[in-house]
Amino acid sequence: MSASNKLKISGLSGSELDLALTQLRKLRSSVIVEEVPESDPTPDDTLTDQLDSTSSTLEPRVNNPLSLSFSAADDKALNIVRKGLLYLHPEATLREAIIASRTAGSDKLWSNDNMYKHLSLFASSFTDNNKTSSRMVIDTFFFRSTAMVPLPQKMIVMLGNPVRVVHPRLSQMDKISGVIDYTAVVAESSIADSYICIPPTLSQRHGGEVVAFFAASAETSTVTVPLEDHLPRFLLELVVCAKHLEKSHIRGALTTGFKWHFVVVDLDAAGNGAKYWVTELIEWKWKTKRSPTSWERLVEETSDDSDPALIAGILSSWISESFTEFNGDQWFVRRPGGGVR
């Protein structure tokens, strides 16, 4: 086989390689090899030689699956399909839910008022087009959420939590592992405290004792990139986390700190593929107060879809329900439809 005609396999996923090798073996077994008289010259590079050579190339790759990171994995091979969109409730209904959420943790350091003060500081002191400022804003919403969890439960937030090797498909081909930006764990206080004293690796062994919610930081930049463009990779991360914890349902958030998409993923019962719901884009805003000599940005109560209290309220309630199938709540109404993302 000439160099120009060699089969390129580096871009094939594990399942594609498995299928290719199976088909090659079937073709090879169907080829009838005729005996050639010794006096006849033996042709070079026959069809059977080419099939044997290609099979020999594929077999080591199939028998020794690749161990891939989140960024290197092929999310399209996981068959993740959009089930529908989640839209915010009408303004009047939403206002009631936001006002109610403000009272949670009002006696703690990370009260709703303190969150507003921190966000006002960030809005006036940092740009929104770099990773550092984005992470500080995301941290603020998670800090606020820790104050909203009712006793006897407690929330622990872990940064850069590793997810061990997972086989994302039943074929047991390519293995995927990686690091999740934010993992929020909710459990009874004594169990949650163990994640501070000796942080264990989150695994299925803890699945019955804790609830875990995952978030990914989409890096901001001066180049405008829609937040939704980061969704395929984040969906892959959620599917891997769900399989790692042996859960059928999982929730997460994709965010720049300023803009948010909340996501629900339902894994296929047969083990191949998943369906997801994603919220409309939610973005908190500030007001600019100007004077003859200066200006400042203020974050205030508005009780609408631009109020940071909305994001904090969604985050705190979704974290506690991360492993529960989504059937609607005080924040969103479902609109089925979508197809492949």
mmCIF file of C-alpha atoms in Angstrom:
data_model
loop_
_atom_site.group_PDB
_atom_site.id
_atom_site.type_symbol
_atom_site.label_atom_id
_atom_site.label_comp_id
_atom_site.label_asym_id
_atom_site.label_seq_id
_atom_site.Cartn_x
_atom_site.Cartn_y
_atom_site.Cartn_z
ATOM 1 C CA MET A 1 0.000 0.000 0.000
ATOM 2 C CA SER A 2 1.518 3.317 -1.026
ATOM 3 C CA ALA A 3 2.096 6.072 1.529
ATOM 4 C CA SER A 4 -0.602 8.207 -0.082
ATOM 5 C CA ASN A 5 -3.186 5.424 0.298
ATOM 6 C CA LYS A 6 -2.439 4.410 3.895
ATOM 7 C CA LEU A 7 -5.386 4.455 6.263
ATOM 8 C CA LYS A 8 -5.278 7.344 8.684
ATOM 9 C CA ILE A 9 -6.465 6.116 12.080
ATOM 10 C CA SER A 10 -5.294 8.823 14.477
ATOM 11 C CA GLY A 11 -8.594 10.681 14.218
ATOM 12 C CA LEU A 12 -10.857 7.673 14.778
ATOM 13 C CA SER A 13 -12.627 7.215 18.089
ATOM 14 C CA GLY A 14 -12.434 3.928 19.968
ATOM 15 C CA SER A 15 -15.860 2.746 18.815
ATOM 16 C CA GLU A 16 -15.025 3.629 15.199
ATOM 17 C CA LEU A 17 -11.780 1.652 15.396
ATOM 18 C CA ASP A 18 -13.563 -1.322 16.924
ATOM 19 C CA LEU A 19 -16.105 -1.318 14.101
ATOM 20 C CA ALA A 20 -13.431 -0.828 11.427
ATOM 21 C CA LEU A 21 -11.392 -3.781 12.683
ATOM 22 C CA THR A 22 -14.481 -6.021 12.790
ATOM 23 C CA GLN A 23 -15.374 -5.162 9.205
ATOM 24 C CA LEU A 24 -11.793 -5.699 8.034
ATOM 25 C CA ARG A 25 -11.720 -9.164 9.591
ATOM 26 C CA LYS A 26 -15.001 -10.075 7.888
ATOM 27 C CA LEU A 27 -13.671 -8.884 4.542
ATOM 28 C CA ARG A 28 -10.405 -10.774 5.034
ATOM 29 C CA SER A 29 -12.223 -14.015 5.814
ATOM 30 C CA SER A 30 -14.354 -13.665 2.691
ATOM 31 C CA VAL A 31 -11.408 -13.290 0.303
ATOM 32 C CA ILE A 32 -10.716 -16.460 -1.660
ATOM 33 C CA VAL A 33 -7.002 -16.985 -2.160
ATOM 34 C CA GLU A 34 -6.139 -19.019 -5.248
ATOM 35 C CA GLU A 35 -3.013 -21.090 -5.417
ATOM 36 C CA VAL A 36 -0.429 -19.594 -7.745
ATOM 37 C CA PRO A 37 2.014 -21.858 -9.610
ATOM 38 C CA GLU A 38 5.582 -21.510 -8.403
ATOM 39 C CA SER A 39 6.624 -20.571 -11.921
ATOM 40 C CA ASP A 40 4.398 -17.456 -11.813
ATOM 41 C CA PRO A 41 5.865 -14.338 -10.221
ATOM 42 C CA THR A 42 4.268 -13.544 -6.868
ATOM 43 C CA PRO A 43 2.536 -10.167 -7.061
ATOM 44 C CA ASP A 44 3.588 -7.597 -4.495
ATOM 45 C CA ASP A 45 1.130 -6.094 -2.037
ATOM 46 C CA THR A 46 -1.944 -8.224 -2.751
ATOM 47 C CA LEU A 47 -5.374 -7.405 -1.332
ATOM 48 C CA THR A 48 -4.925 -9.945 1.454
ATOM 49 C CA ASP A 49 -1.534 -8.438 2.289
ATOM 50 C CA GLN A 50 -3.091 -5.001 2.516
ATOM 51 C CA LEU A 51 -5.937 -6.245 4.745
ATOM 52 C CA ASP A 52 -3.529 -8.087 7.029
ATOM 53 C CA SER A 53 -1.282 -5.046 7.266
ATOM 54 C CA THR A 54 -4.158 -2.702 8.115
ATOM 55 C CA SER A 55 -5.549 -5.120 10.717
ATOM 56 C CA SER A 56 -2.115 -5.370 12.321
ATOM 57 C CA THR A 57 -2.017 -1.596 12.543
ATOM 58 C CA LEU A 58 -5.447 -1.342 14.156
ATOM 59 C CA GLU A 59 -5.162 -4.207 16.643
ATOM 60 C CA PRO A 60 -2.690 -2.578 19.075
ATOM 61 C CA ARG A 61 -4.833 0.561 19.143
ATOM 62 C CA VAL A 62 -7.991 -1.445 19.896
ATOM 63 C CA ASN A 63 -6.329 -3.635 22.507
ATOM 64 C CA ASN A 64 -4.747 -0.627 24.189
ATOM 65 C CA PRO A 65 -7.363 2.166 24.265
ATOM 66 C CA LEU A 66 -6.242 5.753 24.432
ATOM 67 C CA SER A 67 -6.505 7.617 27.716
ATOM 68 C CA LEU A 68 -7.838 11.022 26.731
ATOM 69 C CA SER A 69 -8.278 14.313 28.512
ATOM 70 C CA PHE A 70 -11.538 16.274 28.329
ATOM 71 C CA SER A 71 -10.116 18.601 25.685
ATOM 72 C CA ALA A 72 -8.846 15.745 23.484
ATOM 73 C CA ALA A 73 -11.974 13.564 23.641
ATOM 74 C CA ASP A 74 -14.500 13.442 20.810
ATOM 75 C CA ASP A 75 -17.757 14.692 22.305
ATOM 76 C CA LYS A 76 -19.692 13.841 19.113
ATOM 77 C CA ALA A 77 -19.040 10.118 19.644
ATOM 78 C CA LEU A 78 -21.048 10.192 22.897
ATOM 79 C CA ASN A 79 -24.387 10.809 21.146
ATOM 80 C CA ILE A 80 -25.486 13.748 23.316
ATOM 81 C CA VAL A 81 -28.765 15.202 22.028
ATOM 82 C CA ARG A 82 -30.642 18.301 23.138
ATOM 83 C CA LYS A 83 -33.997 17.449 24.675
ATOM 84 C CA GLY A 84 -35.230 21.030 24.979
ATOM 85 C CA LEU A 85 -34.729 24.511 26.396
ATOM 86 C CA LEU A 86 -35.445 25.927 29.834
ATOM 87 C CA TYR A 87 -36.960 29.407 29.904
ATOM 88 C CA LEU A 88 -37.346 31.653 32.935
ATOM 89 C CA HIS A 89 -40.821 31.933 34.370
ATOM 90 C CA PRO A 90 -42.852 35.101 33.702
ATOM 91 C CA GLU A 91 -41.599 38.189 35.529
ATOM 92 C CA ALA A 92 -44.209 38.159 38.309
ATOM 93 C CA THR A 93 -43.540 34.526 39.239
ATOM 94 C CA LEU A 94 -39.798 35.053 38.999
ATOM 95 C CA ARG A 95 -39.908 38.119 41.253
ATOM 96 C CA GLU A 96 -41.506 36.134 44.061
ATOM 97 C CA ALA A 97 -38.830 33.433 43.873
ATOM 98 C CA ILE A 98 -35.993 35.984 43.850
ATOM 99 C CA ILE A 99 -37.347 37.903 46.842
ATOM 100 C CA ALA A 100 -37.749 34.650 48.784
ATOM 101 C CA SER A 101 -34.176 33.587 48.030
ATOM 102 C CA ARG A 102 -32.709 36.814 49.424
ATOM 103 C CA THR A 103 -33.676 35.917 52.979
ATOM 104 C CA ALA A 104 -31.705 32.647 52.968
ATOM 105 C CA GLY A 105 -28.495 33.040 54.968
ATOM 106 C CA SER A 106 -29.250 36.675 55.806
ATOM 107 C CA ASP A 107 -27.497 36.261 59.174
ATOM 108 C CA LYS A 108 -24.296 34.871 57.641
ATOM 109 C CA LEU A 109 -21.205 36.549 56.229
ATOM 110 C CA TRP A 110 -22.217 35.781 52.646
ATOM 111 C CA SER A 111 -25.638 37.365 52.829
ATOM 112 C CA ASN A 112 -27.398 38.728 49.757
ATOM 113 C CA ASP A 113 -26.331 42.284 50.648
ATOM 114 C CA ASN A 114 -22.697 41.250 50.985
ATOM 115 C CA MET A 115 -22.844 39.552 47.592
ATOM 116 C CA TYR A 116 -24.092 42.803 46.014
ATOM 117 C CA LYS A 117 -21.204 44.731 47.612
ATOM 118 C CA HIS A 118 -18.600 42.314 46.312
ATOM 119 C CA LEU A 119 -20.045 42.299 42.800
ATOM 120 C CA SER A 120 -20.175 46.120 42.807
ATOM 121 C CA LEU A 121 -16.488 46.156 43.745
ATOM 122 C CA PHE A 122 -15.557 43.736 40.991
ATOM 123 C CA ALA A 123 -17.638 45.572 38.388
ATOM 124 C CA SER A 124 -15.914 48.862 39.248
ATOM 125 C CA SER A 125 -12.380 47.530 39.709
ATOM 126 C CA PHE A 126 -11.801 44.681 37.227
ATOM 127 C CA THR A 127 -12.330 44.085 33.519
ATOM 128 C CA ASP A 128 -14.553 41.231 32.410
ATOM 129 C CA ASN A 129 -12.254 39.920 29.669
ATOM 130 C CA ASN A 130 -9.707 37.894 31.605
ATOM 131 C CA LYS A 131 -9.722 34.589 33.469
ATOM 132 C CA THR A 132 -8.753 35.989 36.871
ATOM 133 C CA SER A 133 -11.652 38.420 37.161
ATOM 134 C CA SER A 134 -14.043 35.783 35.799
ATOM 135 C CA ARG A 135 -13.027 33.296 38.497
ATOM 136 C CA MET A 136 -13.448 35.893 41.255
ATOM 137 C CA VAL A 137 -17.020 36.558 40.160
ATOM 138 C CA ILE A 138 -17.822 32.837 39.946
ATOM 139 C CA ASP A 139 -16.329 32.367 43.429
ATOM 140 C CA THR A 140 -18.662 35.056 44.760
ATOM 141 C CA PHE A 141 -21.777 33.195 43.605
ATOM 142 C CA PHE A 142 -20.547 29.923 45.111
ATOM 143 C CA PHE A 143 -19.712 31.694 48.394
ATOM 144 C CA ARG A 144 -23.231 33.077 48.473
ATOM 145 C CA SER A 145 -24.668 29.627 47.779
ATOM 146 C CA THR A 146 -22.832 28.112 50.750
ATOM 147 C CA ALA A 147 -24.754 30.504 53.010
ATOM 148 C CA MET A 148 -28.106 29.496 51.502
ATOM 149 C CA VAL A 149 -27.932 25.759 52.236
ATOM 150 C CA PRO A 150 -30.269 24.933 55.153
ATOM 151 C CA LEU A 151 -29.032 23.026 58.213
ATOM 152 C CA PRO A 152 -28.142 20.262 58.918
ATOM 153 C CA GLN A 153 -26.660 20.198 55.417
ATOM 154 C CA LYS A 154 -23.438 21.912 54.475
ATOM 155 C CA MET A 155 -21.825 22.828 51.172
ATOM 156 C CA ILE A 156 -18.143 22.409 50.337
ATOM 157 C CA VAL A 157 -16.716 23.863 47.135
ATOM 158 C CA MET A 158 -13.704 22.139 45.572
ATOM 159 C CA LEU A 159 -11.611 23.715 42.824
ATOM 160 C CA GLY A 160 -9.867 21.704 40.152
ATOM 161 C CA ASN A 161 -11.299 18.386 41.292
ATOM 162 C CA PRO A 162 -9.925 15.414 39.291
ATOM 163 C CA VAL A 163 -12.269 12.876 37.703
ATOM 164 C CA ARG A 164 -10.698 9.445 37.386
ATOM 165 C CA VAL A 165 -10.662 7.340 34.228
ATOM 166 C CA VAL A 166 -14.121 6.602 32.811
ATOM 167 C CA HIS A 167 -15.233 4.468 29.858
ATOM 168 C CA PRO A 168 -17.906 6.754 28.367
ATOM 169 C CA ARG A 169 -19.447 4.051 26.151
ATOM 170 C CA LEU A 170 -20.398 0.416 26.593
ATOM 171 C CA SER A 171 -17.743 -0.586 24.070
ATOM 172 C CA GLN A 172 -15.138 0.055 26.793
ATOM 173 C CA MET A 173 -12.943 1.780 24.244
ATOM 174 C CA ASP A 174 -11.175 5.098 24.790
ATOM 175 C CA LYS A 175 -10.917 6.156 28.415
ATOM 176 C CA ILE A 176 -11.559 9.749 29.466
ATOM 177 C CA SER A 177 -10.415 11.631 32.548
ATOM 178 C CA GLY A 178 -9.893 15.268 33.443
ATOM 179 C CA VAL A 179 -10.294 18.081 35.920
ATOM 180 C CA ILE A 180 -13.536 19.908 36.732
ATOM 181 C CA ASP A 181 -13.228 23.631 37.483
ATOM 182 C CA TYR A 182 -15.814 23.709 40.301
ATOM 183 C CA THR A 183 -17.361 20.866 42.269
ATOM 184 C CA ALA A 184 -19.933 21.801 44.918
ATOM 185 C CA VAL A 185 -20.643 18.991 47.371
ATOM 186 C CA VAL A 186 -23.704 19.036 49.645
ATOM 187 C CA ALA A 187 -24.033 16.565 52.506
ATOM 188 C CA GLU A 188 -24.817 16.262 56.196
ATOM 189 C CA SER A 189 -22.359 18.517 58.057
ATOM 190 C CA SER A 190 -20.088 15.797 59.490
ATOM 191 C CA ILE A 191 -19.699 14.173 56.059
ATOM 192 C CA ALA A 192 -19.141 17.488 54.298
ATOM 193 C CA ASP A 193 -16.446 18.433 56.835
ATOM 194 C CA SER A 194 -14.407 15.392 55.802
ATOM 195 C CA TYR A 195 -13.864 17.057 52.433
ATOM 196 C CA ILE A 196 -12.031 19.860 54.239
ATOM 197 C CA CYS A 197 -9.947 17.771 56.667
ATOM 198 C CA ILE A 198 -8.845 15.079 54.206
ATOM 199 C CA PRO A 199 -10.371 15.839 50.799
ATOM 200 C CA PRO A 200 -11.304 12.450 49.305
ATOM 201 C CA THR A 201 -11.656 11.822 45.598
ATOM 202 C CA LEU A 202 -15.311 12.098 44.692
ATOM 203 C CA SER A 203 -16.464 8.648 43.562
ATOM 204 C CA GLN A 204 -19.501 6.374 43.371
ATOM 205 C CA ARG A 205 -18.646 5.177 46.894
ATOM 206 C CA HIS A 206 -19.843 8.554 48.175
ATOM 207 C CA GLY A 207 -22.811 8.772 45.806
ATOM 208 C CA GLY A 208 -25.396 7.845 48.430
ATOM 209 C CA GLU A 209 -24.079 10.313 51.001
ATOM 210 C CA VAL A 210 -23.478 13.456 48.983
ATOM 211 C CA VAL A 211 -24.879 15.448 46.093
ATOM 212 C CA ALA A 212 -22.391 17.006 43.684
ATOM 213 C CA PHE A 213 -22.900 19.848 41.229
ATOM 214 C CA PHE A 214 -20.332 20.786 38.599
ATOM 215 C CA ALA A 215 -19.438 24.073 36.926
ATOM 216 C CA ALA A 216 -17.033 25.041 34.179
ATOM 217 C CA SER A 217 -15.456 28.418 33.661
ATOM 218 C CA ALA A 218 -15.527 29.510 30.032
ATOM 219 C CA GLU A 219 -12.518 31.735 29.587
ATOM 220 C CA THR A 220 -13.399 35.267 28.584
ATOM 221 C CA SER A 221 -11.352 37.181 26.053
ATOM 222 C CA THR A 222 -11.319 40.292 23.926
ATOM 223 C CA VAL A 223 -12.540 38.123 21.035
ATOM 224 C CA THR A 224 -16.290 37.618 21.207
ATOM 225 C CA VAL A 225 -17.035 33.908 21.590
ATOM 226 C CA PRO A 226 -20.640 32.942 22.432
ATOM 227 C CA LEU A 227 -20.865 31.074 25.714
ATOM 228 C CA GLU A 228 -22.846 28.361 23.937
ATOM 229 C CA ASP A 229 -19.760 27.496 21.854
ATOM 230 C CA HIS A 230 -18.217 26.014 25.021
ATOM 231 C CA LEU A 231 -21.264 23.806 25.621
ATOM 232 C CA PRO A 232 -20.154 20.619 23.749
ATOM 233 C CA ARG A 233 -17.062 20.166 25.893
ATOM 234 C CA PHE A 234 -18.969 20.908 29.099
ATOM 235 C CA LEU A 235 -21.639 18.357 28.191
ATOM 236 C CA LEU A 236 -18.903 15.777 27.768
ATOM 237 C CA GLU A 237 -17.559 16.678 31.225
ATOM 238 C CA LEU A 238 -21.003 16.261 32.796
ATOM 239 C CA VAL A 239 -21.567 12.884 31.111
ATOM 240 C CA VAL A 240 -18.182 11.650 32.307
ATOM 241 C CA CYS A 241 -18.904 12.875 35.859
ATOM 242 C CA ALA A 242 -22.310 11.170 35.863
ATOM 243 C CA LYS A 243 -20.817 7.878 34.680
ATOM 244 C CA HIS A 244 -17.981 8.192 37.188
ATOM 245 C CA LEU A 245 -20.532 8.566 40.008
ATOM 246 C CA GLU A 246 -22.954 6.051 38.461
ATOM 247 C CA LYS A 247 -25.791 8.595 38.277
ATOM 248 C CA SER A 248 -28.586 8.782 35.710
ATOM 249 C CA HIS A 249 -29.148 12.526 36.143
ATOM 250 C CA ILE A 250 -26.722 15.367 36.735
ATOM 251 C CA ARG A 251 -26.737 19.168 36.683
ATOM 252 C CA GLY A 252 -24.137 21.838 36.119
ATOM 253 C CA ALA A 253 -23.433 25.397 35.056
ATOM 254 C CA LEU A 254 -21.336 26.840 32.257
ATOM 255 C CA THR A 255 -20.333 30.416 32.968
ATOM 256 C CA THR A 256 -18.006 33.352 32.548
ATOM 257 C CA GLY A 257 -19.142 34.664 35.927
ATOM 258 C CA PHE A 258 -21.155 37.343 34.169
ATOM 259 C CA LYS A 259 -23.095 35.089 31.786
ATOM 260 C CA TRP A 260 -24.597 31.718 32.764
ATOM 261 C CA HIS A 261 -26.111 28.631 31.162
ATOM 262 C CA PHE A 262 -27.509 26.015 33.546
ATOM 263 C CA VAL A 263 -27.611 22.472 32.186
ATOM 264 C CA VAL A 264 -29.464 19.234 33.051
ATOM 265 C CA VAL A 265 -28.231 15.927 31.587
ATOM 266 C CA ASP A 266 -30.179 12.642 31.558
ATOM 267 C CA LEU A 267 -28.089 9.589 30.665
ATOM 268 C CA ASP A 268 -29.492 6.879 28.419
ATOM 269 C CA ALA A 269 -30.618 3.870 30.476
ATOM 270 C CA ALA A 270 -28.881 1.496 28.046
ATOM 271 C CA GLY A 271 -25.563 3.241 28.625
ATOM 272 C CA ASN A 272 -25.071 4.840 25.207
ATOM 273 C CA GLY A 273 -25.694 8.551 24.831
ATOM 274 C CA ALA A 274 -27.497 11.242 26.798
ATOM 275 C CA LYS A 275 -30.090 13.987 26.450
ATOM 276 C CA TYR A 276 -29.883 17.445 27.940
ATOM 277 C CA TRP A 277 -31.833 20.577 28.770
ATOM 278 C CA VAL A 278 -30.083 23.960 28.690
ATOM 279 C CA THR A 279 -31.364 27.287 30.002
ATOM 280 C CA GLU A 280 -31.626 30.482 28.071
ATOM 281 C CA LEU A 281 -28.656 32.801 28.615
ATOM 282 C CA ILE A 282 -28.786 34.566 31.985
ATOM 283 C CA GLU A 283 -26.654 37.666 32.524
ATOM 284 C CA TRP A 284 -26.513 39.851 35.636
ATOM 285 C CA LYS A 285 -26.034 43.585 35.196
ATOM 286 C CA TRP A 286 -25.063 46.684 37.090
ATOM 287 C CA LYS A 287 -25.954 50.380 37.015
ATOM 288 C CA THR A 288 -23.394 53.116 36.435
ATOM 289 C CA LYS A 289 -23.441 56.069 38.813
ATOM 290 C CA ARG A 290 -21.592 59.100 37.460
ATOM 291 C CA SER A 291 -20.354 62.302 39.030
ATOM 292 C CA PRO A 292 -18.381 65.246 37.583
ATOM 293 C CA THR A 293 -15.102 63.650 38.718
ATOM 294 C CA SER A 294 -15.697 59.883 38.793
ATOM 295 C CA TRP A 295 -18.028 56.980 38.162
ATOM 296 C CA GLU A 296 -18.817 53.698 39.806
ATOM 297 C CA ARG A 297 -20.819 50.610 39.011
ATOM 298 C CA LEU A 298 -23.472 49.550 41.487
ATOM 299 C CA VAL A 299 -25.270 46.228 41.777
ATOM 300 C CA GLU A 300 -28.736 46.704 43.233
ATOM 301 C CA GLU A 301 -31.921 44.760 43.826
ATOM 302 C CA THR A 302 -34.058 44.649 40.703
ATOM 303 C CA SER A 303 -35.896 41.321 41.203
ATOM 304 C CA ASP A 304 -35.811 40.588 37.478
ATOM 305 C CA ASP A 305 -33.680 38.477 35.134
ATOM 306 C CA SER A 306 -30.687 40.832 35.514
ATOM 307 C CA ASP A 307 -30.560 40.555 39.328
ATOM 308 C CA PRO A 308 -27.551 38.540 40.660
ATOM 309 C CA ALA A 309 -29.898 37.154 43.315
ATOM 310 C CA LEU A 310 -31.558 35.167 40.530
ATOM 311 C CA ILE A 311 -28.300 33.354 39.692
ATOM 312 C CA ALA A 312 -27.521 32.736 43.369
ATOM 313 C CA GLY A 313 -31.015 31.367 43.933
ATOM 314 C CA ILE A 314 -30.847 29.010 40.949
ATOM 315 C CA LEU A 315 -27.354 27.864 41.887
ATOM 316 C CA SER A 316 -28.196 27.062 45.515
ATOM 317 C CA SER A 317 -31.363 25.126 44.689
ATOM 318 C CA TRP A 318 -29.863 23.245 41.740
ATOM 319 C CA ILE A 319 -26.793 22.148 43.686
ATOM 320 C CA SER A 320 -28.972 20.321 46.198
ATOM 321 C CA GLU A 321 -31.004 18.675 43.408
ATOM 322 C CA SER A 322 -28.144 17.794 41.074
ATOM 323 C CA PHE A 323 -28.837 14.040 40.957
ATOM 324 C CA THR A 324 -32.601 14.481 40.627
ATOM 325 C CA GLU A 325 -34.483 14.326 37.344
ATOM 326 C CA PHE A 326 -35.627 17.809 36.327
ATOM 327 C CA ASN A 327 -39.404 18.232 36.079
ATOM 328 C CA GLY A 328 -39.638 22.004 36.402
ATOM 329 C CA ASP A 329 -39.098 24.319 39.377
ATOM 330 C CA GLN A 330 -39.664 27.864 40.627
ATOM 331 C CA TRP A 331 -37.167 29.240 38.102
ATOM 332 C CA PHE A 332 -37.742 27.567 34.755
ATOM 333 C CA VAL A 333 -40.419 26.204 32.460
ATOM 334 C CA ARG A 334 -39.523 23.501 29.934
ATOM 335 C CA ARG A 335 -39.903 23.857 26.169
ATOM 336 C CA PRO A 336 -39.228 20.483 24.470
ATOM 337 C CA GLY A 337 -37.426 20.304 21.175
ATOM 338 C CA GLY A 338 -33.957 20.887 19.838
ATOM 339 C CA GLY A 339 -32.280 17.865 18.293
ATOM 340 C CA VAL A 340 -28.524 17.557 17.973
ATOM 341 C CA ARG A 341 -26.826 20.608 19.472
#
